[in-house]
PDB file of C-alpha atoms in Angstrom:
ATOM      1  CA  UNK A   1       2.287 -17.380  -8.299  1.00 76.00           C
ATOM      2  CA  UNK A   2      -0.106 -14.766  -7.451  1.00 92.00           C
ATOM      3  CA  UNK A   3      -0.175 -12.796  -4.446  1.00 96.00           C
ATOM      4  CA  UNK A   4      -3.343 -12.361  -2.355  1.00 97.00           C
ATOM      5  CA  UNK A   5      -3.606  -9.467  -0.682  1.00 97.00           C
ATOM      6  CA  UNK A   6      -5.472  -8.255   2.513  1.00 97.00           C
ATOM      7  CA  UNK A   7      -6.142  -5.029   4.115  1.00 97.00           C
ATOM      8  CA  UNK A   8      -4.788  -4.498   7.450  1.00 97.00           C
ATOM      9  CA  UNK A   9      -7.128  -3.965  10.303  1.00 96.00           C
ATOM     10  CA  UNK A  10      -7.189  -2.402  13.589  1.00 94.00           C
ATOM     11  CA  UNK A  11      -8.085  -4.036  16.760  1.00 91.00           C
ATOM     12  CA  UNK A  12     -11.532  -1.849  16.958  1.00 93.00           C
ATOM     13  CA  UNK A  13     -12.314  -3.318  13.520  1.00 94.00           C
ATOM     14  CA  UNK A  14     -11.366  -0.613  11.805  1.00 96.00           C
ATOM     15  CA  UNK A  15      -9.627  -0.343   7.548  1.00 97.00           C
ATOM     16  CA  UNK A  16      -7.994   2.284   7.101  1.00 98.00           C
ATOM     17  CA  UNK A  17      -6.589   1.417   3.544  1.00 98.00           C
ATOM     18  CA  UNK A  18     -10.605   0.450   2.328  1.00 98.00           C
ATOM     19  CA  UNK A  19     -11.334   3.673   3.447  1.00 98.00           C
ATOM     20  CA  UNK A  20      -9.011   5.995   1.975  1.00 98.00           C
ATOM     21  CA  UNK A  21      -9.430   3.665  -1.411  1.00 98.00           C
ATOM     22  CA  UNK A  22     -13.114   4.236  -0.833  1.00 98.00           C
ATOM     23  CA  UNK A  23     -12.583   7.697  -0.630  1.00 98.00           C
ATOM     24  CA  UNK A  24     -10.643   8.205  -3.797  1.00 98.00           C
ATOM     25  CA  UNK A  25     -12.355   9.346  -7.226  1.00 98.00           C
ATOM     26  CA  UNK A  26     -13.274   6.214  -9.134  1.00 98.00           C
ATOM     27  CA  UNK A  27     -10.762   7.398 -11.746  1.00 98.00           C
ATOM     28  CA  UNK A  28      -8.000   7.304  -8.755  1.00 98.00           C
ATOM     29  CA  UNK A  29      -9.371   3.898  -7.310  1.00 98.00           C
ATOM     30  CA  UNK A  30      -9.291   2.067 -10.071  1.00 98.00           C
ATOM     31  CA  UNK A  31      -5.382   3.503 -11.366  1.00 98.00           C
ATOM     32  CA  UNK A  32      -4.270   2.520  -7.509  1.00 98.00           C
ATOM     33  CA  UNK A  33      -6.378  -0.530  -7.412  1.00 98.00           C
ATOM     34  CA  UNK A  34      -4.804  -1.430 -11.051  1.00 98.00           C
ATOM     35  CA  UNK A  35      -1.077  -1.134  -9.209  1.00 98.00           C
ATOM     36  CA  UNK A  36      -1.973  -3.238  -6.417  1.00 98.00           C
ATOM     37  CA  UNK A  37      -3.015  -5.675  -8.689  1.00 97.00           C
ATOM     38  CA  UNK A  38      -0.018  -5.755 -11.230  1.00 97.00           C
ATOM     39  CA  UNK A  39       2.213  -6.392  -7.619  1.00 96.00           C
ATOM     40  CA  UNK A  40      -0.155  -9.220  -7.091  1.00 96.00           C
ATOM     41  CA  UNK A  41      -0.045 -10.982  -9.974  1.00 96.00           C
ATOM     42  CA  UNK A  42       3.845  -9.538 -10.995  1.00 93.00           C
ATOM     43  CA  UNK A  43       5.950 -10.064  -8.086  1.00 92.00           C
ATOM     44  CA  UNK A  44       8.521  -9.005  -7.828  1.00 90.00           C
ATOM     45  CA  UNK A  45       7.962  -5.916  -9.491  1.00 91.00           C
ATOM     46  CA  UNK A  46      10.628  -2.994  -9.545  1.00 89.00           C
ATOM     47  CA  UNK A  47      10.731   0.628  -9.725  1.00 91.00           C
ATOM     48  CA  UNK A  48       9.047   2.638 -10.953  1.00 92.00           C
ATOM     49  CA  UNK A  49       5.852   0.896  -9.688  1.00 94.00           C
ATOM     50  CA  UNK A  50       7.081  -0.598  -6.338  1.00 97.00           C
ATOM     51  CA  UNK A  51      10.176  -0.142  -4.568  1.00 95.00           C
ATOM     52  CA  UNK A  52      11.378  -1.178  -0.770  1.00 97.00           C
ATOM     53  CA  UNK A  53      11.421   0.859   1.859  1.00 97.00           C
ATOM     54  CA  UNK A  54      13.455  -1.876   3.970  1.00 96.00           C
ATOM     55  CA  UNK A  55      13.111  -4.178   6.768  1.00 96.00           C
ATOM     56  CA  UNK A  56      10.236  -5.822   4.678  1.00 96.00           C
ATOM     57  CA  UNK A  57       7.873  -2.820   4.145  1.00 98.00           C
ATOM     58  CA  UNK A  58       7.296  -2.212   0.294  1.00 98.00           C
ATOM     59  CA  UNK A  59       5.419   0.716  -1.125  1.00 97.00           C
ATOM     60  CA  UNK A  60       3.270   0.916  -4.381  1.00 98.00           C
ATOM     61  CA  UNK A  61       3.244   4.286  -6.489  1.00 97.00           C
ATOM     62  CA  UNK A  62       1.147   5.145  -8.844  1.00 97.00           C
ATOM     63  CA  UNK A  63       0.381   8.805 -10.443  1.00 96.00           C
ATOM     64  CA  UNK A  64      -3.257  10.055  -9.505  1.00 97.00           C
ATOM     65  CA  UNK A  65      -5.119  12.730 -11.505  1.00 96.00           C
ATOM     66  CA  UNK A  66      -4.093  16.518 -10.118  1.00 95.00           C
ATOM     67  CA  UNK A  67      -0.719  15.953 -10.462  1.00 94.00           C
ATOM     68  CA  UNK A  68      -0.771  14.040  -7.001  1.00 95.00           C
ATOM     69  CA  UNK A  69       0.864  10.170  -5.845  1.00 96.00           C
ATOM     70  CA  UNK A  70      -0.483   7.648  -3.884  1.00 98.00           C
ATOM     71  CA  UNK A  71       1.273   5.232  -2.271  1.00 98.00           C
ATOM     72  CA  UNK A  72       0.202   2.248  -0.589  1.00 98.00           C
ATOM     73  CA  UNK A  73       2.602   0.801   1.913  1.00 98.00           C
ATOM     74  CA  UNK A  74       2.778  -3.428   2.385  1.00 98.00           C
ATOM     75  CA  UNK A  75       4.482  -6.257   4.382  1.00 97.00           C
ATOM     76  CA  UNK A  76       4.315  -9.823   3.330  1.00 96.00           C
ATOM     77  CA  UNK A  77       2.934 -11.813   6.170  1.00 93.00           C
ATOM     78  CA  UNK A  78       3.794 -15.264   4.657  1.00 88.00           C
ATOM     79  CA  UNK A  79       5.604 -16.912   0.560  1.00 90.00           C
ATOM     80  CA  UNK A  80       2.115 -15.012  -0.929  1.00 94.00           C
ATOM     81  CA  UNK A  81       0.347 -13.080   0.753  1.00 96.00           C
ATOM     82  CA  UNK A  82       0.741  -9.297   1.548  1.00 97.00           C
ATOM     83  CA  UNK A  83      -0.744  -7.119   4.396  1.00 97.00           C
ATOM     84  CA  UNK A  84      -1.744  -3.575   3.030  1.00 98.00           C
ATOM     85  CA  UNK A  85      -0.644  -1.472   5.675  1.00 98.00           C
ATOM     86  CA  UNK A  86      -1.470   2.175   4.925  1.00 98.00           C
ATOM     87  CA  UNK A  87      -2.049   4.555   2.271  1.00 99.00           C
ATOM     88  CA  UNK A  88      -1.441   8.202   1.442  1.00 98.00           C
ATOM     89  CA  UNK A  89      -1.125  10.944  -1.265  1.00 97.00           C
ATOM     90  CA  UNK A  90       2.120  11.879  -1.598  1.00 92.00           C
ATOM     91  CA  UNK A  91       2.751  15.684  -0.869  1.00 88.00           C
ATOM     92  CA  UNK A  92       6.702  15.815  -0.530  1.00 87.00           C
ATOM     93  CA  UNK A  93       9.317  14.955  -2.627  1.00 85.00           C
ATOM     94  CA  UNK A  94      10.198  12.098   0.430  1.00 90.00           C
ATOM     95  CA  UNK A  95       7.865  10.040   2.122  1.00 93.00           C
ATOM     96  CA  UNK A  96       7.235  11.056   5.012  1.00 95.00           C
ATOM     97  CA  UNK A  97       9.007   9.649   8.427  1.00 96.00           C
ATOM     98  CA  UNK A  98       5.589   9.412  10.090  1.00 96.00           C
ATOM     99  CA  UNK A  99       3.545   7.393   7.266  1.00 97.00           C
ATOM    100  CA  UNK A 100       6.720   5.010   7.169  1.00 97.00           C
ATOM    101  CA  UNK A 101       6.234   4.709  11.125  1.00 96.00           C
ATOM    102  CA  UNK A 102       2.734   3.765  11.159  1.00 97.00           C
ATOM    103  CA  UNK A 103       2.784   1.493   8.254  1.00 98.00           C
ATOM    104  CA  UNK A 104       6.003  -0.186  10.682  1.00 97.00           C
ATOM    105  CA  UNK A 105       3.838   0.123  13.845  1.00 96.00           C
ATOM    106  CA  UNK A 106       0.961  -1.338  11.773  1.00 96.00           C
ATOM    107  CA  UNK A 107       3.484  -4.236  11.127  1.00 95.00           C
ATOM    108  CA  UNK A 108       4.504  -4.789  13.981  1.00 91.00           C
ATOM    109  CA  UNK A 109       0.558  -5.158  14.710  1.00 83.00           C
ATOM    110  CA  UNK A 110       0.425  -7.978  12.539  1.00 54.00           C
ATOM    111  CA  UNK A 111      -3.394  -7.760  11.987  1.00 54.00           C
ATOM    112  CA  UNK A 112      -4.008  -8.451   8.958  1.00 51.00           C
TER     113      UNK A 112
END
């Protein structure tokens, strides 16, 4: 069964995660697009490509070009579909309390 996926968006209309894809090179947009795409039609899909992050938040990974990560951090939101939440490049070797805390908060949201 494939997944469908859906950006997550704020109460003033805003999408953060179309933005920041928007905002990549098309070289990076289509690799991160690519991984989003292999969750959707490969769930479940382990390491090193997606991993949990617990409590139902899931992350995507996928190498970008300058030596840098993006990660793109989902919830499912019913059997097949999944919110994506937020997205980041990946500067340390651990993610980052406060990107885990927004994508929760964004969860918590439940604006898909």
């Amino acid at each position: 069964m494939e997944l469908v996926a859906r950006f997550y968006v704020t109460d003033a209309g805003n999408d953060p995660v179309r933005d920041w894809f928007k905002a990549l090179s098309k070289t990076d947009k289509v690799a991160m697009g690519k991984a989003v795409q292999r969750v959707q039609i490969g769930w479940p899909v382990g390491r090193p490509l997606c991993g949990s992050l617990g409590d139902g938040l899931y992350e995507v990974r996928q190498d970008l070009s300058d030596n840098r990560t993006g990660r793109v951090l989902f919830c499912f939101t019913g059997k097949s579909q999944i919110v994506l939440l937020h997205a980041f490049i990946k500067k340390t070797q651990k993610i980052p309390p406060a990107e885990i805390d927004l994508a929760r908060k964004r969860m918590k949201g439940g604006r898909p």
